Tab-separated table of C-alpha atoms and ligand atoms in Angstrom:
chain	number	residue	atom	x	y	z
L	1	UNK	CA	-46.061	135.237	85.949
L	2	UNK	CA	-44.495	134.394	89.433
L	3	UNK	CA	-41.439	136.321	90.746
L	4	UNK	CA	-39.544	136.496	93.829
L	5	UNK	CA	-40.115	139.965	95.190
L	6	UNK	CA	-38.663	141.796	98.266
L	7	UNK	CA	-40.555	145.068	99.442
L	8	UNK	CA	-37.857	146.062	102.021
L	9	UNK	CA	-34.238	145.170	103.151
L	10	UNK	CA	-33.743	142.415	105.654
L	11	UNK	CA	-33.212	138.645	106.124
L	12	UNK	CA	-34.400	136.031	104.035
L	13	UNK	CA	-37.897	136.122	105.308
L	14	UNK	CA	-38.506	139.596	102.864
L	15	UNK	CA	-38.133	137.164	99.892
L	16	UNK	CA	-41.719	136.334	98.672
L	17	UNK	CA	-43.086	134.528	95.724
L	18	UNK	CA	-45.607	136.851	94.050
L	19	UNK	CA	-47.697	136.941	91.032
L	20	UNK	CA	-46.723	140.073	88.870
L	21	UNK	CA	-47.749	141.261	85.350
L	22	UNK	CA	-45.950	139.610	82.154
L	23	UNK	CA	-43.102	141.370	80.626
L	24	UNK	CA	-43.059	143.183	77.252
L	25	UNK	CA	-39.919	143.792	75.328
L	26	UNK	CA	-39.054	147.455	74.387
L	27	UNK	CA	-36.763	148.417	71.511
L	28	UNK	CA	-33.400	146.710	71.648
L	29	UNK	CA	-34.671	144.214	74.528
L	30	UNK	CA	-35.597	140.476	74.936
L	31	UNK	CA	-37.760	138.705	77.461
L	32	UNK	CA	-36.312	135.368	78.532
L	33	UNK	CA	-38.533	132.599	79.856
L	34	UNK	CA	-36.264	131.692	82.796
L	35	UNK	CA	-35.422	128.019	83.561
L	36	UNK	CA	-32.911	128.608	86.173
L	37	UNK	CA	-31.347	131.567	88.094
L	38	UNK	CA	-28.026	131.894	89.561
L	39	UNK	CA	-27.581	132.867	93.282
L	40	UNK	CA	-24.385	135.042	94.140
L	41	UNK	CA	-23.087	136.437	97.443
L	42	UNK	CA	-23.846	139.977	95.985
L	43	UNK	CA	-27.605	138.926	95.911
L	44	UNK	CA	-27.546	138.477	99.580
L	45	UNK	CA	-25.860	141.895	100.031
L	46	UNK	CA	-28.441	143.749	98.074
L	47	UNK	CA	-31.346	141.952	99.766
L	48	UNK	CA	-29.918	142.943	103.293
L	49	UNK	CA	-28.916	146.376	102.146
L	50	UNK	CA	-25.032	145.861	103.393
L	51	UNK	CA	-21.611	146.342	102.005
L	52	UNK	CA	-22.645	149.563	100.264
L	53	UNK	CA	-25.247	147.827	98.314
L	54	UNK	CA	-29.121	148.658	98.226
L	55	UNK	CA	-32.224	147.837	96.151
L	56	UNK	CA	-34.934	149.753	94.495
L	57	UNK	CA	-38.325	148.217	95.603
L	58	UNK	CA	-40.128	145.994	94.767
L	59	UNK	CA	-36.989	144.041	94.271
L	60	UNK	CA	-36.540	140.729	92.215
L	61	UNK	CA	-33.120	139.281	93.200
L	62	UNK	CA	-30.493	137.881	91.007
L	63	UNK	CA	-28.262	139.034	87.866
L	64	UNK	CA	-27.885	135.780	86.434
L	65	UNK	CA	-30.309	133.454	84.523
L	66	UNK	CA	-30.539	130.869	81.607
L	67	UNK	CA	-33.546	130.108	79.454
L	68	UNK	CA	-35.097	130.480	76.291
L	69	UNK	CA	-36.048	133.763	74.343
L	70	UNK	CA	-39.856	134.414	74.816
L	71	UNK	CA	-40.141	137.443	72.868
L	72	UNK	CA	-37.865	139.943	71.127
L	73	UNK	CA	-38.360	143.857	70.585
L	74	UNK	CA	-37.822	146.009	67.655
L	75	UNK	CA	-34.237	146.201	66.321
L	76	UNK	CA	-33.035	143.031	68.155
L	77	UNK	CA	-30.979	141.071	65.624
L	78	UNK	CA	-28.963	138.456	67.618
L	79	UNK	CA	-31.751	136.522	68.914
L	80	UNK	CA	-35.215	134.969	67.960
L	81	UNK	CA	-38.066	133.322	69.774
L	82	UNK	CA	-36.837	129.846	71.145
L	83	UNK	CA	-33.008	130.492	71.307
L	84	UNK	CA	-31.236	128.988	74.283
L	85	UNK	CA	-29.583	131.854	76.168
L	86	UNK	CA	-27.778	132.872	79.302
L	87	UNK	CA	-28.258	136.470	80.816
L	88	UNK	CA	-25.252	138.178	82.438
L	89	UNK	CA	-27.301	140.902	83.991
L	90	UNK	CA	-31.046	141.856	83.460
L	91	UNK	CA	-33.273	144.841	83.761
L	92	UNK	CA	-36.027	143.169	86.127
L	93	UNK	CA	-34.153	140.505	88.107
L	94	UNK	CA	-33.390	136.923	87.422
L	95	UNK	CA	-35.488	135.103	89.973
L	96	UNK	CA	-38.816	134.782	88.115
L	97	UNK	CA	-40.444	133.189	85.260
L	98	UNK	CA	-39.561	135.809	82.982
L	99	UNK	CA	-36.903	138.453	82.966
L	100	UNK	CA	-36.327	141.417	80.873
L	101	UNK	CA	-32.962	142.047	79.418
L	102	UNK	CA	-31.182	144.543	76.840
L	103	UNK	CA	-30.043	142.533	73.928
L	104	UNK	CA	-26.387	142.696	74.930
L	105	UNK	CA	-27.041	141.153	78.329
L	106	UNK	CA	-27.773	137.939	76.727
L	107	UNK	CA	-25.589	135.393	75.227
L	108	UNK	CA	-26.159	132.208	73.250
L	109	UNK	CA	-25.985	129.076	75.212
L	110	UNK	CA	-24.548	125.960	73.710
L	111	UNK	CA	-26.693	122.663	73.676
L	112	UNK	CA	-24.036	120.934	75.731
L	113	UNK	CA	-24.468	123.446	78.705
L	114	UNK	CA	-27.645	122.876	81.054
L	115	UNK	CA	-29.879	125.949	81.937
L	116	UNK	CA	-28.573	125.262	85.638
L	117	UNK	CA	-25.035	125.450	84.544
L	118	UNK	CA	-25.944	128.574	82.057
L	119	UNK	CA	-27.234	130.224	85.308
L	120	UNK	CA	-23.646	130.160	86.857
L	121	UNK	CA	-22.009	131.952	83.858
L	122	UNK	CA	-22.690	135.725	84.483
L	123	UNK	CA	-21.258	136.858	87.722
L	124	UNK	CA	-18.766	134.140	88.573
L	125	UNK	CA	-17.295	133.663	84.970
L	126	UNK	CA	-17.222	137.319	84.083
L	127	UNK	CA	-15.758	138.053	87.415
L	128	UNK	CA	-12.922	135.534	87.151
L	129	UNK	CA	-12.165	136.438	83.677
L	130	UNK	CA	-11.979	140.115	84.286
L	131	UNK	CA	-9.728	139.773	87.404
L	132	UNK	CA	-7.310	137.365	85.544
L	133	UNK	CA	-7.069	138.708	82.013
L	134	UNK	CA	-8.249	142.460	82.243
L	135	UNK	CA	-6.813	143.508	85.823
L	136	UNK	CA	-3.740	141.020	86.442
L	137	UNK	CA	-2.836	140.583	82.555
L	138	UNK	CA	-2.330	136.706	83.291
L	139	UNK	CA	-0.055	135.068	80.756
L	140	UNK	CA	0.496	131.544	79.933
L	141	UNK	CA	3.319	129.705	81.988
L	142	UNK	CA	2.580	131.966	85.152
L	143	UNK	CA	1.552	130.599	88.389
L	144	UNK	CA	-1.717	131.688	89.784
L	145	UNK	CA	-3.119	131.010	93.368
L	146	UNK	CA	-6.783	130.944	93.268
L	147	UNK	CA	-7.202	131.602	96.872
L	148	UNK	CA	-10.767	130.310	97.485
L	149	UNK	CA	-11.150	128.092	94.629
L	150	UNK	CA	-14.031	126.019	95.615
L	151	UNK	CA	-16.795	128.689	95.027
L	152	UNK	CA	-18.390	130.092	92.189
L	153	UNK	CA	-15.825	132.738	91.058
L	154	UNK	CA	-12.769	130.275	92.277
L	155	UNK	CA	-13.846	127.267	89.976
L	156	UNK	CA	-14.326	129.476	87.085
L	157	UNK	CA	-10.770	131.140	87.325
L	158	UNK	CA	-9.490	127.574	87.739
L	159	UNK	CA	-10.885	126.566	84.638
L	160	UNK	CA	-10.121	129.758	82.659
L	161	UNK	CA	-6.488	129.840	83.934
L	162	UNK	CA	-5.668	126.190	83.036
L	163	UNK	CA	-7.296	126.667	79.707
L	164	UNK	CA	-4.933	129.608	79.187
L	165	UNK	CA	-1.868	127.712	80.073
L	166	UNK	CA	-1.242	128.927	83.546
L	167	UNK	CA	0.273	126.731	86.416
L	168	UNK	CA	-2.938	126.644	88.780
L	169	UNK	CA	-2.761	126.239	92.675
L	170	UNK	CA	-6.226	126.358	94.297
L	171	UNK	CA	-7.397	126.342	97.733
L	172	UNK	CA	-10.419	124.983	99.688
L	173	UNK	CA	-11.213	124.088	103.280
L	174	UNK	CA	-12.874	120.704	102.807
L	175	UNK	CA	-11.616	117.363	101.070
L	176	UNK	CA	-14.654	117.475	98.676
L	177	UNK	CA	-13.931	121.131	97.904
L	178	UNK	CA	-10.346	120.365	97.206
L	179	UNK	CA	-11.365	117.219	95.110
L	180	UNK	CA	-13.406	119.528	93.154
L	181	UNK	CA	-10.887	122.184	92.479
L	182	UNK	CA	-8.306	119.586	91.243
L	183	UNK	CA	-11.048	117.947	89.019
L	184	UNK	CA	-11.749	121.334	87.477
L	185	UNK	CA	-8.067	121.651	86.408
L	186	UNK	CA	-5.671	122.776	89.290
L	187	UNK	CA	-2.432	121.455	89.265
L	188	UNK	CA	-1.971	121.686	93.104
L	189	UNK	CA	-4.589	122.198	95.927
L	190	UNK	CA	-3.939	123.625	99.515
L	191	UNK	CA	-6.229	123.878	102.714
L	192	UNK	CA	-6.574	127.827	103.074
L	193	UNK	CA	-7.309	126.978	106.757
L	194	UNK	CA	-3.806	125.314	107.108
L	195	UNK	CA	-1.713	128.078	108.529
L	196	UNK	CA	1.265	126.756	106.523
L	197	UNK	CA	-0.582	126.731	103.191
L	198	UNK	CA	1.129	129.684	101.813
L	199	UNK	CA	4.586	128.594	102.554
L	200	UNK	CA	3.415	125.295	100.454
L	201	UNK	CA	2.548	127.378	97.747
L	202	UNK	CA	6.041	129.087	97.549
L	203	UNK	CA	7.665	125.704	97.910
L	204	UNK	CA	5.498	124.622	94.802
L	205	UNK	CA	7.017	127.341	92.897
L	206	UNK	CA	10.636	126.304	93.817
L	207	UNK	CA	10.902	129.172	96.302
L	208	UNK	CA	10.221	132.144	93.554
L	209	UNK	CA	6.632	132.790	94.816
L	210	UNK	CA	3.464	132.866	92.722
L	211	UNK	CA	2.933	135.457	89.845
L	212	UNK	CA	-0.777	136.026	90.644
L	213	UNK	CA	-3.135	135.671	93.436
L	214	UNK	CA	-7.012	136.061	92.886
L	215	UNK	CA	-8.026	136.712	96.533
L	216	UNK	CA	-11.509	135.743	97.470
L	217	UNK	CA	-11.252	136.912	101.327
L	218	UNK	CA	-8.746	139.797	101.411
L	219	UNK	CA	-9.731	140.768	104.973
L	220	UNK	CA	-8.197	137.545	106.213
L	221	UNK	CA	-5.416	136.927	103.607
L	222	UNK	CA	-3.977	139.919	101.883
L	223	UNK	CA	-1.194	140.619	104.495
L	224	UNK	CA	-0.210	136.980	104.204
L	225	UNK	CA	-0.387	136.934	100.436
L	226	UNK	CA	2.278	139.740	99.829
L	227	UNK	CA	5.224	137.665	101.067
L	228	UNK	CA	3.903	134.681	98.764
L	229	UNK	CA	4.436	136.636	95.612
L	230	UNK	CA	7.219	136.473	93.070
L	231	UNK	CA	8.932	139.597	91.749
L	232	UNK	CA	6.486	141.537	89.759
L	233	UNK	CA	3.587	139.581	91.376
L	234	UNK	CA	-0.060	140.896	91.392
L	235	UNK	CA	-2.875	140.239	93.960
L	236	UNK	CA	-6.199	140.986	92.652
L	237	UNK	CA	-8.892	141.546	95.412
L	238	UNK	CA	-12.162	140.031	94.318
L	239	UNK	CA	-13.790	139.499	97.863
L	240	UNK	CA	-13.254	141.048	101.221
L	241	UNK	CA	-15.472	141.305	104.289
L	242	UNK	CA	-13.645	143.863	106.315
L	243	UNK	CA	-10.254	145.681	106.856
L	244	UNK	CA	-6.843	144.085	107.117
L	245	UNK	CA	-3.265	145.118	108.018
L	246	UNK	CA	-0.542	144.749	105.429
L	247	UNK	CA	3.109	145.494	105.594
L	248	UNK	CA	3.671	147.885	102.691
L	249	UNK	CA	7.292	146.851	102.533
L	250	UNK	CA	6.099	143.400	101.247
L	251	UNK	CA	5.285	144.998	97.939
L	252	UNK	CA	8.434	147.082	97.429
L	253	UNK	CA	11.504	144.626	96.833
L	254	UNK	CA	9.015	142.465	94.538
L	255	UNK	CA	7.647	145.502	92.482
L	256	UNK	CA	4.317	143.949	93.584
L	257	UNK	CA	0.778	145.186	93.007
L	258	UNK	CA	-2.403	145.036	94.917
L	259	UNK	CA	-5.343	145.578	92.262
L	260	UNK	CA	-8.895	146.081	93.122
L	261	UNK	CA	-11.509	144.592	90.839
L	262	UNK	CA	-15.285	145.263	90.847
L	263	UNK	CA	-17.497	143.592	88.275
L	264	UNK	CA	-19.659	146.744	87.895
L	265	UNK	CA	-16.746	148.652	86.337
L	266	UNK	CA	-16.606	146.353	83.463
L	267	UNK	CA	-16.979	148.299	80.224
L	268	UNK	CA	-19.264	147.453	77.145
L	269	UNK	CA	-15.974	146.487	75.400
L	270	UNK	CA	-14.719	144.163	78.085
L	271	UNK	CA	-17.959	142.643	78.488
L	272	UNK	CA	-18.092	141.839	74.742
L	273	UNK	CA	-14.688	140.422	74.705
L	274	UNK	CA	-15.270	138.461	77.912
L	275	UNK	CA	-18.642	136.801	76.689
L	276	UNK	CA	-17.053	136.215	73.351
L	277	UNK	CA	-14.422	134.193	75.180
L	278	UNK	CA	-16.634	132.524	77.463
L	279	UNK	CA	-18.961	131.144	74.752
L	280	UNK	CA	-16.051	129.658	72.752
L	281	UNK	CA	-14.747	128.049	75.987
L	282	UNK	CA	-18.226	126.604	76.676
L	283	UNK	CA	-18.336	125.327	72.861
L	284	UNK	CA	-15.007	123.793	72.943
L	285	UNK	CA	-15.524	122.051	76.308
L	286	UNK	CA	-12.844	123.876	78.473
L	287	UNK	CA	-15.519	125.649	80.585
L	288	UNK	CA	-18.081	123.611	82.502
L	289	UNK	CA	-19.998	125.194	85.314
L	290	UNK	CA	-20.321	123.203	88.399
L	291	UNK	CA	-23.720	123.464	90.174
L	292	UNK	CA	-23.362	122.428	93.848
L	293	UNK	CA	-27.104	122.895	94.644
L	294	UNK	CA	-30.508	123.615	92.938
L	295	UNK	CA	-33.494	124.789	94.888
L	296	UNK	CA	-36.984	125.426	93.829
L	297	UNK	CA	-37.702	129.156	92.977
L	298	UNK	CA	-40.017	129.166	95.895
L	299	UNK	CA	-37.056	128.468	98.278
L	300	UNK	CA	-34.929	131.350	97.177
L	301	UNK	CA	-34.342	132.302	100.947
L	302	UNK	CA	-32.603	128.656	101.356
L	303	UNK	CA	-30.528	129.494	98.289
L	304	UNK	CA	-29.508	132.761	99.950
L	305	UNK	CA	-28.674	130.983	103.121
L	306	UNK	CA	-26.670	128.365	101.107
L	307	UNK	CA	-24.417	130.710	99.043
L	308	UNK	CA	-22.767	132.111	102.295
L	309	UNK	CA	-22.150	128.770	103.964
L	310	UNK	CA	-18.586	127.597	104.264
L	311	UNK	CA	-17.604	124.461	102.411
L	312	UNK	CA	-18.299	125.794	99.024
L	313	UNK	CA	-18.450	123.132	96.102
L	314	UNK	CA	-19.540	125.172	92.994
L	315	UNK	CA	-22.661	127.291	92.520
L	316	UNK	CA	-26.101	127.753	94.012
L	317	UNK	CA	-28.770	127.989	91.552
L	318	UNK	CA	-32.605	128.280	91.655
L	319	UNK	CA	-34.895	126.068	89.203
L	320	UNK	CA	-37.994	127.727	87.570
L	321	UNK	CA	-40.651	125.362	86.682
Z	401	NAP	P1	-18.699	131.429	97.075
Z	401	NAP	O1	-19.185	130.595	95.940
Z	401	NAP	O2	-19.546	131.535	98.202
Z	401	NAP	O3	-17.252	130.954	97.586
Z	401	NAP	C1	-16.568	131.403	98.487
Z	401	NAP	C2	-14.989	130.986	98.414
Z	401	NAP	O4	-14.241	131.699	99.560
Z	401	NAP	C3	-14.966	129.438	98.767
Z	401	NAP	O5	-14.103	129.002	97.693
Z	401	NAP	C4	-14.440	129.544	99.990
Z	401	NAP	O6	-13.809	128.126	100.444
Z	401	NAP	C5	-13.505	130.551	100.010
Z	401	NAP	N1	-12.914	130.947	101.333
Z	401	NAP	C6	-13.663	130.798	102.519
Z	401	NAP	N2	-12.810	131.101	103.577
Z	401	NAP	C7	-11.493	131.512	102.886
Z	401	NAP	C8	-10.317	131.907	103.452
Z	401	NAP	N3	-9.978	131.970	104.583
Z	401	NAP	N4	-9.241	132.165	102.446
Z	401	NAP	C9	-9.348	131.971	101.078
Z	401	NAP	N5	-10.785	131.681	100.558
Z	401	NAP	C10	-11.701	131.394	101.589
Z	401	NAP	O7	-18.428	132.849	96.584
Z	401	NAP	P2	-18.013	133.621	94.958
Z	401	NAP	O8	-19.128	133.502	94.257
Z	401	NAP	O9	-17.119	132.471	94.649
Z	401	NAP	O10	-17.416	134.844	95.520
Z	401	NAP	C11	-16.297	134.865	96.306
Z	401	NAP	C12	-16.110	136.448	96.885
Z	401	NAP	O11	-16.006	137.271	95.644
Z	401	NAP	C13	-17.356	136.747	97.719
Z	401	NAP	O12	-16.977	137.435	98.578
Z	401	NAP	C14	-17.996	137.643	96.745
Z	401	NAP	O13	-18.907	138.527	97.349
Z	401	NAP	C15	-16.926	138.319	95.869
Z	401	NAP	N6	-17.417	138.626	94.529
Z	401	NAP	C16	-16.853	139.884	94.099
Z	401	NAP	C17	-17.067	140.321	92.873
Z	401	NAP	C18	-16.420	141.620	92.377
Z	401	NAP	O14	-16.810	142.159	91.364
Z	401	NAP	N7	-15.334	142.084	92.996
Z	401	NAP	C19	-17.736	139.469	91.960
Z	401	NAP	C20	-18.149	138.273	92.432
Z	401	NAP	C21	-17.841	137.942	93.602
Z	401	NAP	P3	-14.536	127.105	101.460
Z	401	NAP	O15	-15.791	127.156	101.398
Z	401	NAP	O16	-13.856	125.819	100.895
Z	401	NAP	O17	-13.611	127.545	102.732
């Protein structure tokens, strides 16, 4: 089978399409014939060996995929050959014609969701769900500011929060991104490059401040986020690309909390709960992943560049012929 392989850390030039051995499932494992693989910012950090990430070589990038079960190992009970599935994590990498997964890394993919959309579910939706409901304990009627709502995690958060009865304010830097955020369920949209946008967010709450902020770029925003919180407000740090200065006093009068969030810390129990909820949301139509661009598998390098470009409008995927 064909797979993207990197043999060292580096720029996109290290990503090569190569012929590798077909995969066989062991006990409790499945092999998925991949139709599409998701591309997330973390894949570029692992490829480059930055932000405390590294890879074992040869490295096949990607944690997210969607496709069809090709074979099942002994003891697998939830799937059979031919089932449509999405993968949230794999054992061998997603950017290949086949990927090997533990049974619990794979979930059923409803027929209403395309393979390209299915490839957007793992990292973005699991992250958004865990940030909202496990770290921040989001409740219906609260107001959430999704600070960076036009990308993969942000749009997932907008859809999840809207379906859960929160009031949703999203941000994006482009007109097309802002339109997309509104179309995906935000009640209001702001421009995070406008220096007054957090004042506008506070005004949208009648001056009380927002209950939650899901923060995609904490190194730029955290110091400004804190004064925009309501009493008891929480900021969940999902993305950050450097240090930032805050005034701790901004947390005190509000009883505010700054919460870190790493998807890698999700427990098996949390993941079971998250995916049961995601599959229900896909089935009832409240969750619809947004594919921005699909590249052919052989152009994985271009996909790694695209996922870091400004002006996000949903997810980047690669299609596997
Ligand atoms: P993405 O698809 O590339 O989206 C990036 C988002 O950040 C876009 O909405 C972008 O908006 C927005 N953004 C850019 N400048 C901003 C600013 N000044 N203020 C607020 N938002 C800004 O990436 P993603 O997949 O959604 O991931 C978002 C971040 O979370 C990345 O840094 C990623 O590495 C991280 N992440 C962390 C975890 C974890 O476990 N903690 C899991 C997944 C992702 P415009 O393009 O419209 O400007």
